[in-house]
Coordinates of C-alpha atoms in Angstrom, one line a residue:
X1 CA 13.5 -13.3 -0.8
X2 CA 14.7 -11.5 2.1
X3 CA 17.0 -14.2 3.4
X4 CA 18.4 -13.9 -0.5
X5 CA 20.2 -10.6 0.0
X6 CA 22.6 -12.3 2.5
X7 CA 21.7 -8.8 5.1
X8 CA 22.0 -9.7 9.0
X9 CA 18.7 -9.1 10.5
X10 CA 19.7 -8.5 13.8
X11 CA 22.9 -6.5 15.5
X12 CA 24.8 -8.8 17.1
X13 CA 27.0 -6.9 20.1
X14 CA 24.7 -4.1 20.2
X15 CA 25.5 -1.5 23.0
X16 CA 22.8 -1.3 25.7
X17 CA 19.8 0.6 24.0
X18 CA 18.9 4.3 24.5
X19 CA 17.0 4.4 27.4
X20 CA 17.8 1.4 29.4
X21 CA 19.9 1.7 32.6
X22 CA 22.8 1.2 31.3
X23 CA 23.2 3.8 28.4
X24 CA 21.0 6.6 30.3
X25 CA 20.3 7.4 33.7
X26 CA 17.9 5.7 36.0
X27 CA 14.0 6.0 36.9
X28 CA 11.9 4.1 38.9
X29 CA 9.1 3.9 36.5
X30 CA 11.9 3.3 33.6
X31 CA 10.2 5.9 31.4
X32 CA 12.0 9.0 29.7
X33 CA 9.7 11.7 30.3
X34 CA 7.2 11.5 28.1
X35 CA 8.6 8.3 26.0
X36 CA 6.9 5.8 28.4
X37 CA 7.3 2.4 28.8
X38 CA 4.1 1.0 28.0
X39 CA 3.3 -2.7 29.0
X40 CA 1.3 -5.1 27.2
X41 CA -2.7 -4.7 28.0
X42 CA -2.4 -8.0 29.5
X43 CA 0.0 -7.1 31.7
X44 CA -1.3 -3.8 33.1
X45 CA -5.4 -5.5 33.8
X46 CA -6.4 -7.1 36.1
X47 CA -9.5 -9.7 35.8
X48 CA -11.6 -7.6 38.7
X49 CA -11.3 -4.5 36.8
X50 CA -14.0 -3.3 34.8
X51 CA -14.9 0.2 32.3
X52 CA -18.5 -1.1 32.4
X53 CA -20.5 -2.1 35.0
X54 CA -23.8 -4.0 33.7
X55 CA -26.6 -5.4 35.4
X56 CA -27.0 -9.7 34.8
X57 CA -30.2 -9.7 32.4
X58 CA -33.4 -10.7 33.5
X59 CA -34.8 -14.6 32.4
X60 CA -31.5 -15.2 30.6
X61 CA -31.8 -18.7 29.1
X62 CA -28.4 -19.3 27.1
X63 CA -28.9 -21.6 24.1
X64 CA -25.1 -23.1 23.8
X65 CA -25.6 -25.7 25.6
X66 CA -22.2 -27.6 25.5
X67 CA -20.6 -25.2 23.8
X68 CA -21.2 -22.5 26.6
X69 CA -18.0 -21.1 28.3
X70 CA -17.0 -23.0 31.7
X71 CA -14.7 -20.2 32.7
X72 CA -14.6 -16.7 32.4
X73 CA -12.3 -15.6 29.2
X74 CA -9.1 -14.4 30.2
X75 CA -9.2 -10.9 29.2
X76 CA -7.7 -8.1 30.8
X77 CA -9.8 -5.6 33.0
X78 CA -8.8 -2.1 32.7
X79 CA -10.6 0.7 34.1
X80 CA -11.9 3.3 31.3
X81 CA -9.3 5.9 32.3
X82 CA -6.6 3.1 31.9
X83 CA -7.8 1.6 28.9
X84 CA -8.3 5.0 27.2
X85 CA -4.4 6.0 28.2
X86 CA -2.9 2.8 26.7
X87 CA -4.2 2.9 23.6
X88 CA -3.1 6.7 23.4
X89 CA 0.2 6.3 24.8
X90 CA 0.8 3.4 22.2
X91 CA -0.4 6.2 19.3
X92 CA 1.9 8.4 20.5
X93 CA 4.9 5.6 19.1
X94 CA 3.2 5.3 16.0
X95 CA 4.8 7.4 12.5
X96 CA 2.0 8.6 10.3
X97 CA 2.1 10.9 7.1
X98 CA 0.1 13.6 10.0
X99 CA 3.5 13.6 11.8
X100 CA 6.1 13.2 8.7
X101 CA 7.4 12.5 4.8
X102 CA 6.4 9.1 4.3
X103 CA 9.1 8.1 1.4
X104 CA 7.6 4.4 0.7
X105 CA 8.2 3.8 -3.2
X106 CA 5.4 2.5 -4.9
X107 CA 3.0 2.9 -2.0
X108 CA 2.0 6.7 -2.6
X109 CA 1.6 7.9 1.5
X110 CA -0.3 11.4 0.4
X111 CA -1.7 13.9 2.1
X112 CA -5.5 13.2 3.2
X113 CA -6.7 16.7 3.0
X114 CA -9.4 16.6 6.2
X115 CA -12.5 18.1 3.7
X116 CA -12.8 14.5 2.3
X117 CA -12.8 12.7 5.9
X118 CA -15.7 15.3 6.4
X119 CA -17.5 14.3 3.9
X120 CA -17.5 10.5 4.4
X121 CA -18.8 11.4 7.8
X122 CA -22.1 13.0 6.7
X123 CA -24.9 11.0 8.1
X124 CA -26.4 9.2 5.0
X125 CA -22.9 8.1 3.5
X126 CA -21.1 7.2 7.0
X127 CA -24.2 5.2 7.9
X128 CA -25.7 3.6 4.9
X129 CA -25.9 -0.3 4.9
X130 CA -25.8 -2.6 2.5
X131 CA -28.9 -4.2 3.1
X132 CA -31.3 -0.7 2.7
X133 CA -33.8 -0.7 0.1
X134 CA -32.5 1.1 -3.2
X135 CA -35.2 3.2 -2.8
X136 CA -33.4 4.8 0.4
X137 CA -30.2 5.2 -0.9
X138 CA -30.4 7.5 -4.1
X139 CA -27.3 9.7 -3.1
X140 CA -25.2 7.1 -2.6
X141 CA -25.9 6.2 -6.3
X142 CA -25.3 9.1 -7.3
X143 CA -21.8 9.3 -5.8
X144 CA -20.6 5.8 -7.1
X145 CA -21.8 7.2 -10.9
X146 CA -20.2 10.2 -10.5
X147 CA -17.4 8.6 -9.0
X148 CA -17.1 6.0 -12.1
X149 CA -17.7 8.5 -14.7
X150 CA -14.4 10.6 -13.2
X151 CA -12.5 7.6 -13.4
X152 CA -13.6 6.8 -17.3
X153 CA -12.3 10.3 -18.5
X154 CA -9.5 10.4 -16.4
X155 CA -8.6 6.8 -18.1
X156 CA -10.2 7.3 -21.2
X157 CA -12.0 4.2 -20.6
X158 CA -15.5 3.1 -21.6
X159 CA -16.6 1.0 -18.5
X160 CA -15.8 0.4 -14.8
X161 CA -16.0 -2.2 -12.1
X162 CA -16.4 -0.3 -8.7
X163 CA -17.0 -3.2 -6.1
X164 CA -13.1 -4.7 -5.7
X165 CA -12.0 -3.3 -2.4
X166 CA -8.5 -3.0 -3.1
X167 CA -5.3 -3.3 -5.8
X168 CA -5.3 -7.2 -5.5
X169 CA -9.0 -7.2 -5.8
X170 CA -8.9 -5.0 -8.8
X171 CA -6.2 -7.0 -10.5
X172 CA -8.5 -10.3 -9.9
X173 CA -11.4 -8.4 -11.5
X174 CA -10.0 -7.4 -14.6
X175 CA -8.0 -10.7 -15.3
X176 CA -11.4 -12.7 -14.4
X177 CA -13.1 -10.4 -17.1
X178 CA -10.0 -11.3 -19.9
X179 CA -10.6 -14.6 -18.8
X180 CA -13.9 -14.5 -19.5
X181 CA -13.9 -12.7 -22.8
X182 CA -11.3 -15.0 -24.5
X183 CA -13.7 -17.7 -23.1
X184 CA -16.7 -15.9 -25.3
X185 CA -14.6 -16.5 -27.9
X186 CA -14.5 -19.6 -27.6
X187 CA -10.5 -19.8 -27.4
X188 CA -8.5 -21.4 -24.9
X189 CA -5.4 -19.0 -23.6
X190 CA -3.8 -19.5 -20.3
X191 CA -0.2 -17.6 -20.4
X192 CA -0.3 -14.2 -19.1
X193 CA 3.1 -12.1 -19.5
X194 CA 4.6 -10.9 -16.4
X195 CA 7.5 -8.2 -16.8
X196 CA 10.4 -9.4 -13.9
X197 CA 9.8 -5.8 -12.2
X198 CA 6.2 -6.1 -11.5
X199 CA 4.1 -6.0 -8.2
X200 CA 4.0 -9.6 -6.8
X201 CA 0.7 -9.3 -7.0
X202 CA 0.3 -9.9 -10.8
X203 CA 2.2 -13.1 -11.2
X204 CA -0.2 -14.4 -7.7
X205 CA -3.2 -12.8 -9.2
X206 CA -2.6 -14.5 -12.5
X207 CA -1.6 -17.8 -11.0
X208 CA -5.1 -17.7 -8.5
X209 CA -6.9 -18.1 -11.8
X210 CA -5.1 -20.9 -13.5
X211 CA -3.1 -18.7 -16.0
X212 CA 0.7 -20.1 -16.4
X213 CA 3.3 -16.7 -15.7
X214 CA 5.7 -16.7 -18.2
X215 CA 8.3 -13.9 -17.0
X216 CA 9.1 -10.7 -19.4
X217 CA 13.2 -9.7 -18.7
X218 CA 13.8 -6.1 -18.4
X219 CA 16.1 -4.5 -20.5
X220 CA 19.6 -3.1 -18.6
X221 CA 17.7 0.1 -18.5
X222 CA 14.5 -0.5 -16.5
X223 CA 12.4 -1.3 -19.2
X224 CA 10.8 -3.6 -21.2
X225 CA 11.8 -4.1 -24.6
X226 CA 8.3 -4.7 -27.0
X227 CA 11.0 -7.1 -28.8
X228 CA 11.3 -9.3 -26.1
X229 CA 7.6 -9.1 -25.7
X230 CA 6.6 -10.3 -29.5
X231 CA 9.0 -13.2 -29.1
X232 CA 7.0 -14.2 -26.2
X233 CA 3.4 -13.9 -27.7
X234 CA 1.7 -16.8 -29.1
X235 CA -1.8 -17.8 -29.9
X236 CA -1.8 -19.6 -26.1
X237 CA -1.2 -15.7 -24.4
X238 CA -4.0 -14.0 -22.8
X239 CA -2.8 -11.0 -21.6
X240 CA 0.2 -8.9 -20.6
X241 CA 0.1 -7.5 -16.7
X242 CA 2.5 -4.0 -16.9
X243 CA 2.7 -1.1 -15.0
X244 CA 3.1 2.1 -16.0
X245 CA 5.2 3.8 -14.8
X246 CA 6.9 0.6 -13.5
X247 CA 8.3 -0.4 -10.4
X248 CA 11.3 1.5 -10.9
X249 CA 9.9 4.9 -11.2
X250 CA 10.4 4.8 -15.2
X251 CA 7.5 5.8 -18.1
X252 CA 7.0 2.5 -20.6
X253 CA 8.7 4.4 -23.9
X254 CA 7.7 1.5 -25.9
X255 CA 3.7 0.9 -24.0
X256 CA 1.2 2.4 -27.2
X257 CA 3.6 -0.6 -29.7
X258 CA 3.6 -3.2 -26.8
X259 CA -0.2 -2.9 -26.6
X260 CA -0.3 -2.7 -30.4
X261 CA 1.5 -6.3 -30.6
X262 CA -0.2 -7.8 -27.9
X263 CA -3.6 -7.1 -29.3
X264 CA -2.2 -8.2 -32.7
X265 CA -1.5 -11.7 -31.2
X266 CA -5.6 -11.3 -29.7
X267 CA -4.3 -11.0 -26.2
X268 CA -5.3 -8.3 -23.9
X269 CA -3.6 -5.4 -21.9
X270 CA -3.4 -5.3 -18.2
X271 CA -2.0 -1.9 -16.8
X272 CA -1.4 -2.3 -13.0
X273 CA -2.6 1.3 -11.8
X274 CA -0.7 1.5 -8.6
X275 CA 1.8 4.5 -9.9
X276 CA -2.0 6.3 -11.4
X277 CA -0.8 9.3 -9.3
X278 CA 2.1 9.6 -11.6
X279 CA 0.2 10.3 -14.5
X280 CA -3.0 11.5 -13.4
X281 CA -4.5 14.3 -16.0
X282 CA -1.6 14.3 -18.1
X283 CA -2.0 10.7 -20.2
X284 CA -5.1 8.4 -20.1
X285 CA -4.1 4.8 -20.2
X286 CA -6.8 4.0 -22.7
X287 CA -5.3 5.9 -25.0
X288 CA -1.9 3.6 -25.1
X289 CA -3.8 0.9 -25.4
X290 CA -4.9 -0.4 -22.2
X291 CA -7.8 -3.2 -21.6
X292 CA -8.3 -3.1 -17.9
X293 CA -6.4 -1.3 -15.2
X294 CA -6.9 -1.2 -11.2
X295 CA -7.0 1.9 -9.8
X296 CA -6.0 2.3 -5.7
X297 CA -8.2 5.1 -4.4
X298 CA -6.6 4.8 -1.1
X299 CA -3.2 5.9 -3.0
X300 CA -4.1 8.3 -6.0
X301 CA -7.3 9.8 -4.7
X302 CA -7.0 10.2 -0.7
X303 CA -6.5 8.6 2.1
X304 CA -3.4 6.8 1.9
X305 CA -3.3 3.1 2.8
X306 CA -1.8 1.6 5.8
X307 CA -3.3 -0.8 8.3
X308 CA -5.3 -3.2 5.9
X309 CA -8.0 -1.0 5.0
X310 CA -10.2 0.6 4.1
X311 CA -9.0 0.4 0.2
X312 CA -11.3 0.2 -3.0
X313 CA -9.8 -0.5 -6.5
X314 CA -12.4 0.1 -9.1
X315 CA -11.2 -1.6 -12.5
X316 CA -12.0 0.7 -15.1
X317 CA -12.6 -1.7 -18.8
X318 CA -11.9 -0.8 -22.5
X319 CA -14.8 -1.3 -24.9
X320 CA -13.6 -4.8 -25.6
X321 CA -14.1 -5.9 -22.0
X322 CA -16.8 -3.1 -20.8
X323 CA -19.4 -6.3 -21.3
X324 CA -18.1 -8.7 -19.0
X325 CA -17.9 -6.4 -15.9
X326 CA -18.9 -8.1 -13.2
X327 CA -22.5 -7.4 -10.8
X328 CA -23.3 -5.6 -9.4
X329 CA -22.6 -2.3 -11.4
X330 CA -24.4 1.1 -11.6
X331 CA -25.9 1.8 -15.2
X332 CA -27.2 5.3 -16.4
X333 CA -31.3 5.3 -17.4
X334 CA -32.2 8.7 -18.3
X335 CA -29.6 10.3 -16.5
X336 CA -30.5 8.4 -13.1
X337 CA -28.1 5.9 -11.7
X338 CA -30.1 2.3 -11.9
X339 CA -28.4 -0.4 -9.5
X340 CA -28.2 -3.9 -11.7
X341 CA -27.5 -6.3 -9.0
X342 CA -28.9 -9.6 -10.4
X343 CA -28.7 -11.4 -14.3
X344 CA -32.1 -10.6 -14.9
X345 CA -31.2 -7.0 -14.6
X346 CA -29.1 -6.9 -17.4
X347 CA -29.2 -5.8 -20.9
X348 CA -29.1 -6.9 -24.3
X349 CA -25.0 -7.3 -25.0
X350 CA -24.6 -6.8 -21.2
X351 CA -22.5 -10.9 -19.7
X352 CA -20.9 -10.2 -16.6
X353 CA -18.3 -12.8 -15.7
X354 CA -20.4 -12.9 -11.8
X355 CA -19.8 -10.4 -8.9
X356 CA -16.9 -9.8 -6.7
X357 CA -18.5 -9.1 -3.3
X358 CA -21.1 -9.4 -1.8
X359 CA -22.0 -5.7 -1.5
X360 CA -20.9 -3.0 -4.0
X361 CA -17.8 -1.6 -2.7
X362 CA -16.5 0.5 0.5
X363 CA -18.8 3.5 0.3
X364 CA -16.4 5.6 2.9
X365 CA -13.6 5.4 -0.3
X366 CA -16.0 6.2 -2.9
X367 CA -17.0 9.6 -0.8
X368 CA -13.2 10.5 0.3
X369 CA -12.2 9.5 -4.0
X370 CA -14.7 12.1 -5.3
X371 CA -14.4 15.0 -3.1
X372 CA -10.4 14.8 -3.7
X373 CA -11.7 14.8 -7.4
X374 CA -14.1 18.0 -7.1
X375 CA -12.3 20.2 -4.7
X376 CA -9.3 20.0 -7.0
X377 CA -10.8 19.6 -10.4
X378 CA -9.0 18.5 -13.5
X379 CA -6.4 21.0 -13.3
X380 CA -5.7 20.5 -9.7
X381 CA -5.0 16.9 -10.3
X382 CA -3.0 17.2 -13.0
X383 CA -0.6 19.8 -10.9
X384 CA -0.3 16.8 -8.1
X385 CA 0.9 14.4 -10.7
X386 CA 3.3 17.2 -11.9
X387 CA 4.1 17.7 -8.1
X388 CA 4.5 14.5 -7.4
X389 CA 7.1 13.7 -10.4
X390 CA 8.9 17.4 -9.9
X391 CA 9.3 16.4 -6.1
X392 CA 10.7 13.2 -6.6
X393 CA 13.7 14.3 -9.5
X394 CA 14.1 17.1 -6.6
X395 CA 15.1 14.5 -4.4
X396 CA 16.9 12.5 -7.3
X397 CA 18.9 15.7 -8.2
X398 CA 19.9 16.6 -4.5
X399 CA 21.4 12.8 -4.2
X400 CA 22.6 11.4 -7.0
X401 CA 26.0 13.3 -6.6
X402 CA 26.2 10.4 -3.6
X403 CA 23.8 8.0 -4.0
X404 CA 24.1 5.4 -7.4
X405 CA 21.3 5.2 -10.0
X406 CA 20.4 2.2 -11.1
X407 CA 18.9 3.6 -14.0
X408 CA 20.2 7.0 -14.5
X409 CA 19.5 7.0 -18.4
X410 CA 15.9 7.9 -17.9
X411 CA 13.7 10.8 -15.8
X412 CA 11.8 9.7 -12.7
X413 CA 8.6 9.7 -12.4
X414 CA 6.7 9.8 -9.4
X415 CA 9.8 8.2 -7.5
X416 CA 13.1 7.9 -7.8
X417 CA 15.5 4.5 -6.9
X418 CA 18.7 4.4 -5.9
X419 CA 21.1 0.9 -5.4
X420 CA 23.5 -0.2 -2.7
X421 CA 26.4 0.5 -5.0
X422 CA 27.2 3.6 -3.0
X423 CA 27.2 1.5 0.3
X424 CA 30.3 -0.6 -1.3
X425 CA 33.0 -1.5 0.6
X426 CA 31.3 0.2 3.8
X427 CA 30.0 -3.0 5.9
X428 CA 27.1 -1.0 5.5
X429 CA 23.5 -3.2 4.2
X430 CA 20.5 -1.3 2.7
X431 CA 18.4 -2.4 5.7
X432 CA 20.9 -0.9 7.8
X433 CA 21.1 2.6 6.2
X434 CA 17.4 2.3 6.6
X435 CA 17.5 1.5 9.9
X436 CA 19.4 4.7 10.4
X437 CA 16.4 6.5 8.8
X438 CA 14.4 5.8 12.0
X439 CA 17.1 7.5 14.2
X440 CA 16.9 10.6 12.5
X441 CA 13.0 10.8 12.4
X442 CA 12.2 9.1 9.3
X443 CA 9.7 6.1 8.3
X444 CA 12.2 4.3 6.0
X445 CA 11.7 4.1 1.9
X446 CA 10.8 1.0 0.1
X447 CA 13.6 -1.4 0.9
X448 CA 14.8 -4.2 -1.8
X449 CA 12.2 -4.0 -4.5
X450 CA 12.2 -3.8 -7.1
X451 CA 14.0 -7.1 -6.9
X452 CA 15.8 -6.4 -10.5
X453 CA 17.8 -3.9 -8.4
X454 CA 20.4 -5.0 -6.2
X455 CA 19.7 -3.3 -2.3
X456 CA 17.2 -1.3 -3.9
X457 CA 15.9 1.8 -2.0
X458 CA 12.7 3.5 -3.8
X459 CA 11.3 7.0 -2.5
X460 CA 8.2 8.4 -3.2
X461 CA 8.3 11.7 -1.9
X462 CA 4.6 12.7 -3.5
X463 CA 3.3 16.2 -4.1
X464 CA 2.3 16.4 -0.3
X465 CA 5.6 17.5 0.6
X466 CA 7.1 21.1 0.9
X467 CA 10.3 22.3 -1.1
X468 CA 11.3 22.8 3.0
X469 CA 10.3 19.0 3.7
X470 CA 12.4 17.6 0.9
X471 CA 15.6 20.4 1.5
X472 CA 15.8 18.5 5.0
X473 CA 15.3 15.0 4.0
X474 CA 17.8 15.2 1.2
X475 CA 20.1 16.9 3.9
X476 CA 19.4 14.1 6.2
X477 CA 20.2 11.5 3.3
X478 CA 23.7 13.2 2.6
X479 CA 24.5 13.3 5.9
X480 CA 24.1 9.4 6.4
X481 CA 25.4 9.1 3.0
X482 CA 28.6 11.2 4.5
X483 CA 28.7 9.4 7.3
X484 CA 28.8 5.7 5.6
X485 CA 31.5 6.7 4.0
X486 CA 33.5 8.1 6.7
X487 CA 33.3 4.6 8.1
X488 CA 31.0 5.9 11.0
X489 CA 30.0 2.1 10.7
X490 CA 28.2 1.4 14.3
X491 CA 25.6 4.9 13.8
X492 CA 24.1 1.9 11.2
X493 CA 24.5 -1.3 12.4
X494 CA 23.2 -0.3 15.5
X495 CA 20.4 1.4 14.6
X496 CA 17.6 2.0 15.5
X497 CA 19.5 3.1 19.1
X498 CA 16.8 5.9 19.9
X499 CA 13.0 4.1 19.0
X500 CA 11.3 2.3 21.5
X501 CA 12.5 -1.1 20.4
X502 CA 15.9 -2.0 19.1
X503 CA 16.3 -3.7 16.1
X504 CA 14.6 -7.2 15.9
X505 CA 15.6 -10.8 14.5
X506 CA 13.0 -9.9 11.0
X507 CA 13.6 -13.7 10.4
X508 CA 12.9 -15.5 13.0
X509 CA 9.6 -12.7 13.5
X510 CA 8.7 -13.7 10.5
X511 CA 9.1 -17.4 10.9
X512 CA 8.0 -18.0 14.4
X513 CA 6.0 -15.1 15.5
X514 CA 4.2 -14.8 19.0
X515 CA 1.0 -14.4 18.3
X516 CA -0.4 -14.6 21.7
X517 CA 0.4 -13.5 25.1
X518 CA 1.6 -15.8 27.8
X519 CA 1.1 -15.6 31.7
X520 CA 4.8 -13.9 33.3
X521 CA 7.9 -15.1 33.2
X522 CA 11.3 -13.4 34.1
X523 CA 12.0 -12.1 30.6
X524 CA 15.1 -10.9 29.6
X525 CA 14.7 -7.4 27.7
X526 CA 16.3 -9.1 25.0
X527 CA 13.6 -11.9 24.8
X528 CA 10.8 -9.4 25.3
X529 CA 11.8 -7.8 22.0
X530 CA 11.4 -10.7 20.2

């Protein structure tokens, strides 16, 4: 997809970067102050070096027999003063939402207020294991009910899955447990509906489980028409996989009478819940007509993802799919949270579809997720969806005098997109104006997706941000916007000229990474970047 948009991926002629020799002047260490030039850890140990020093154990009698090492690993040896500066030196290069506006579309890069990381350290949630007796672990319970019960009224759902560890997972979960009622049934259905704006993760999702995609077209404005949909449903559809608000930042006005004709046909509703935080306290996706919808709690309800992990996406289940969630699951007996982790712990009515993981779920999420939920209350999260969707027609309203709308007919939501069309005629690429971003201080906004938009560029400011924040990142914007079209070409196409790295070949990266380091050779900067 990204060769498809016919962007250079690399600067050709690109002026001596910021900071080498020839653009700045020279030091003998080649550091700039406190930007340093930090080596690989392979290049700066050295094999006689070592943090620890450890006695050889007593009576040792290794049990590898052939497969035991016959040479020391090469690993490098770094004093603990050395080891402890590279790693922190290296943080010091990295952009996080603790040092900026993190305008990623459709990725939700929140504040994570510090009370919640306080409370998944207590002793008893930070240390819990999987394997402990029930018996010892009655809080934790307690939490994961709680935590569920939030996410039912918030959804206005009547049952949900809380061991999928993240959006992906949650997806799988909910379209295993469609699978597995039209199976109860005793029907065979294996097309799910896929709108053409969706996360790639529904179409891969639906594919992973034998389902055939058939694509949904969006309508010229963003969204999809329930006409389109009816002419698609047949008695061979499953289910329908939408978000809402979709992938370009736009409320479904047609969802409640999509849902209403897809459960006409006997098919179920998937709502993708990546955009929850849009919508959070102010419309509960039950209520349109939902079946089963992941929810991200490392996006809506703290600690914003980034790095692989951790993650959790519960899938909370309508009443026609609340019996197949899957094991194990938390039911109420009295009040008291009872663990069901086997079949034979199940009730009458009760046919879970089988269990996701081994373990319930990420206990550090569920913690972090509920004391977001109780320290603002139901009131407090409605005002961050508010926030969120009054910060990002801020930013919509403070550009769109320069930047082009795709879709300017309807209101963002949560985030607002933009196109290329403004770039026209510049020599100026999407990637490039993002590229610019980075000189100016900024993590650069979702880049070409949605793919139904041409050099899209989607911002998610969140409710994080300060009206200050947002005055200077729209100033910034209209500035590079300015200078595009001033044909101030080379402050693009060259960036990023102040980060630590110029720009890389993303292609050949891509397609031929280095995944290991090699023993010296006489590099040239150029091929170090790669």
């Amino acid at each position: 997809m990204l060769n498809d948009q016919g962007r250079p991926t690399r600067p050709e002629g690109a002026a001596p970067a910021e900071g080498t020799p020839a653009a700045t002047p020279w030091t003998f260490t080649g550091n700039r102050a406190l930007r340093v030039e930090e080596p690989l850890i392979f290049e700066i140990g050295r094999a006689e070096t070592t943090g620890v020093d450890l006695p050889a154990p007593d009576g040792l009698a290794p049990r590898l027999g052939r497969l035991a090492r016959k040479a020391a690993p090469d690993l490098p040896g770094l004093t603990e003063p050395e080891a402890m500066r590279h790693y922190v030196r290296l943080s010091r290069s990295n952009y996080s939402i603790d040092t900026g506006l993190y305008p990623l579309g459709s990725c939700t890069m929140k504040h994570n207020p510090r009370l919640n990381e306080k409370m998944a350290r207590l002793p008893g949630f930070s240390d819990v294991h999987p394997l402990q007796p029930v018996s010892t672990v009655p809080g934790a319970l307690d939490v994961i009910a709680d935590l569920g019960g939030w996410l039912c009224r918030l959804t206005g759902m009547d049952a949900v899955a809380m061991s999928p560890k993240a959006g992906a997972h949650g997806e799988l979960c909910g379209m295993m447990a469609i699978k597995a009622a039209i199976r109860a049934r005793g029907e065979t259905r294996n097309v799910v509906l896929v709108p053409e704006s969706a996360h790639g993760t529904n179409p891969a999702t639906a594919a992973l489980i034998g389902m055939t995609v058939r694509d949904v077209p969006a309508r010229a404005d963003g969204t999809v028409d329930v006409e389109a949909v009816k002419a698609l449903l047949g008695p061979d559809v499953a289910a329908i996989m939408l978000t809402n608000p979709n992938t370009c930042g736009i409320f479904e006005p047609e969802v409640a009478a999509i849902a209403e004709a897809v459960h006409a046909a006997g098919a179920y509703f998937y709502a993708d819940g990546a955009n929850f935080n849009a919508i959070v306290g102010k419309v509960r996706p039950g209520d349109l007509g939902v079946d089963a919808m992941h929810i991200n709690l490392h996006k809506t309800f703290s600690t914003p993802h980034g790095g692989g992990g951790p993650g959790a996406g519960p899938v909370v289940l309508s009443s026609r799919l609340a019996p197949f969630a899957p094991l194990p699951f938390i039911r109420l007996d009295a009040g008291r949270p009872v663990l069901v982790e086997t079949q034979a712990g199940t009730a009458p009515g009760e046919t879970p579809f089988g269990r996701m993981t081994a373990f319930h779920g990420q206990m550090g999420m569920f913690t972090r997720a509920l004391a977001y939920m109780l320290s603002h209350g139901t009131d407090g999260l409605r005002q961050a969806s508010e926030d969120a969707v009054l910060a990002a027609n801020y930013v919509r309203a403070g550009l769109s005098d320069l930047m082009t709308l795709p879709f300017p007919d309807h209101p963002s939501m949560h985030e607002v997109l933009f196109d290329d069309g403004f770039l026209k005629e510049t020599g100026i690429t999407t990637l490039d104006f993002a590229k610019a971003m980075i000189d100016e201080g900024y993590h650069p906004m979702t880049m070409y997706f949605p793919l139904v938009v041409h050099g899209a560029m989607l911002i998610e400011p969140t409710e994080s941000e300060s009206k200050a924040s947002l005055d200077l990142f729209v100033a910034t914007l209209r500035d590079l916007v300015l200078s595009a079209k001033r044909g101030e070409t080379e402050r693009f196409t060259q960036a990023p000229r102040f980060a630590p790295r110029r720009r890389l070949d993303e292609t050949r990266a891509a397609r031929s990474p280095k995944l290991r380091w090699e023993k010296p050779k006489p590099w040239t900067a150029a091929e170090a970047a790669e």
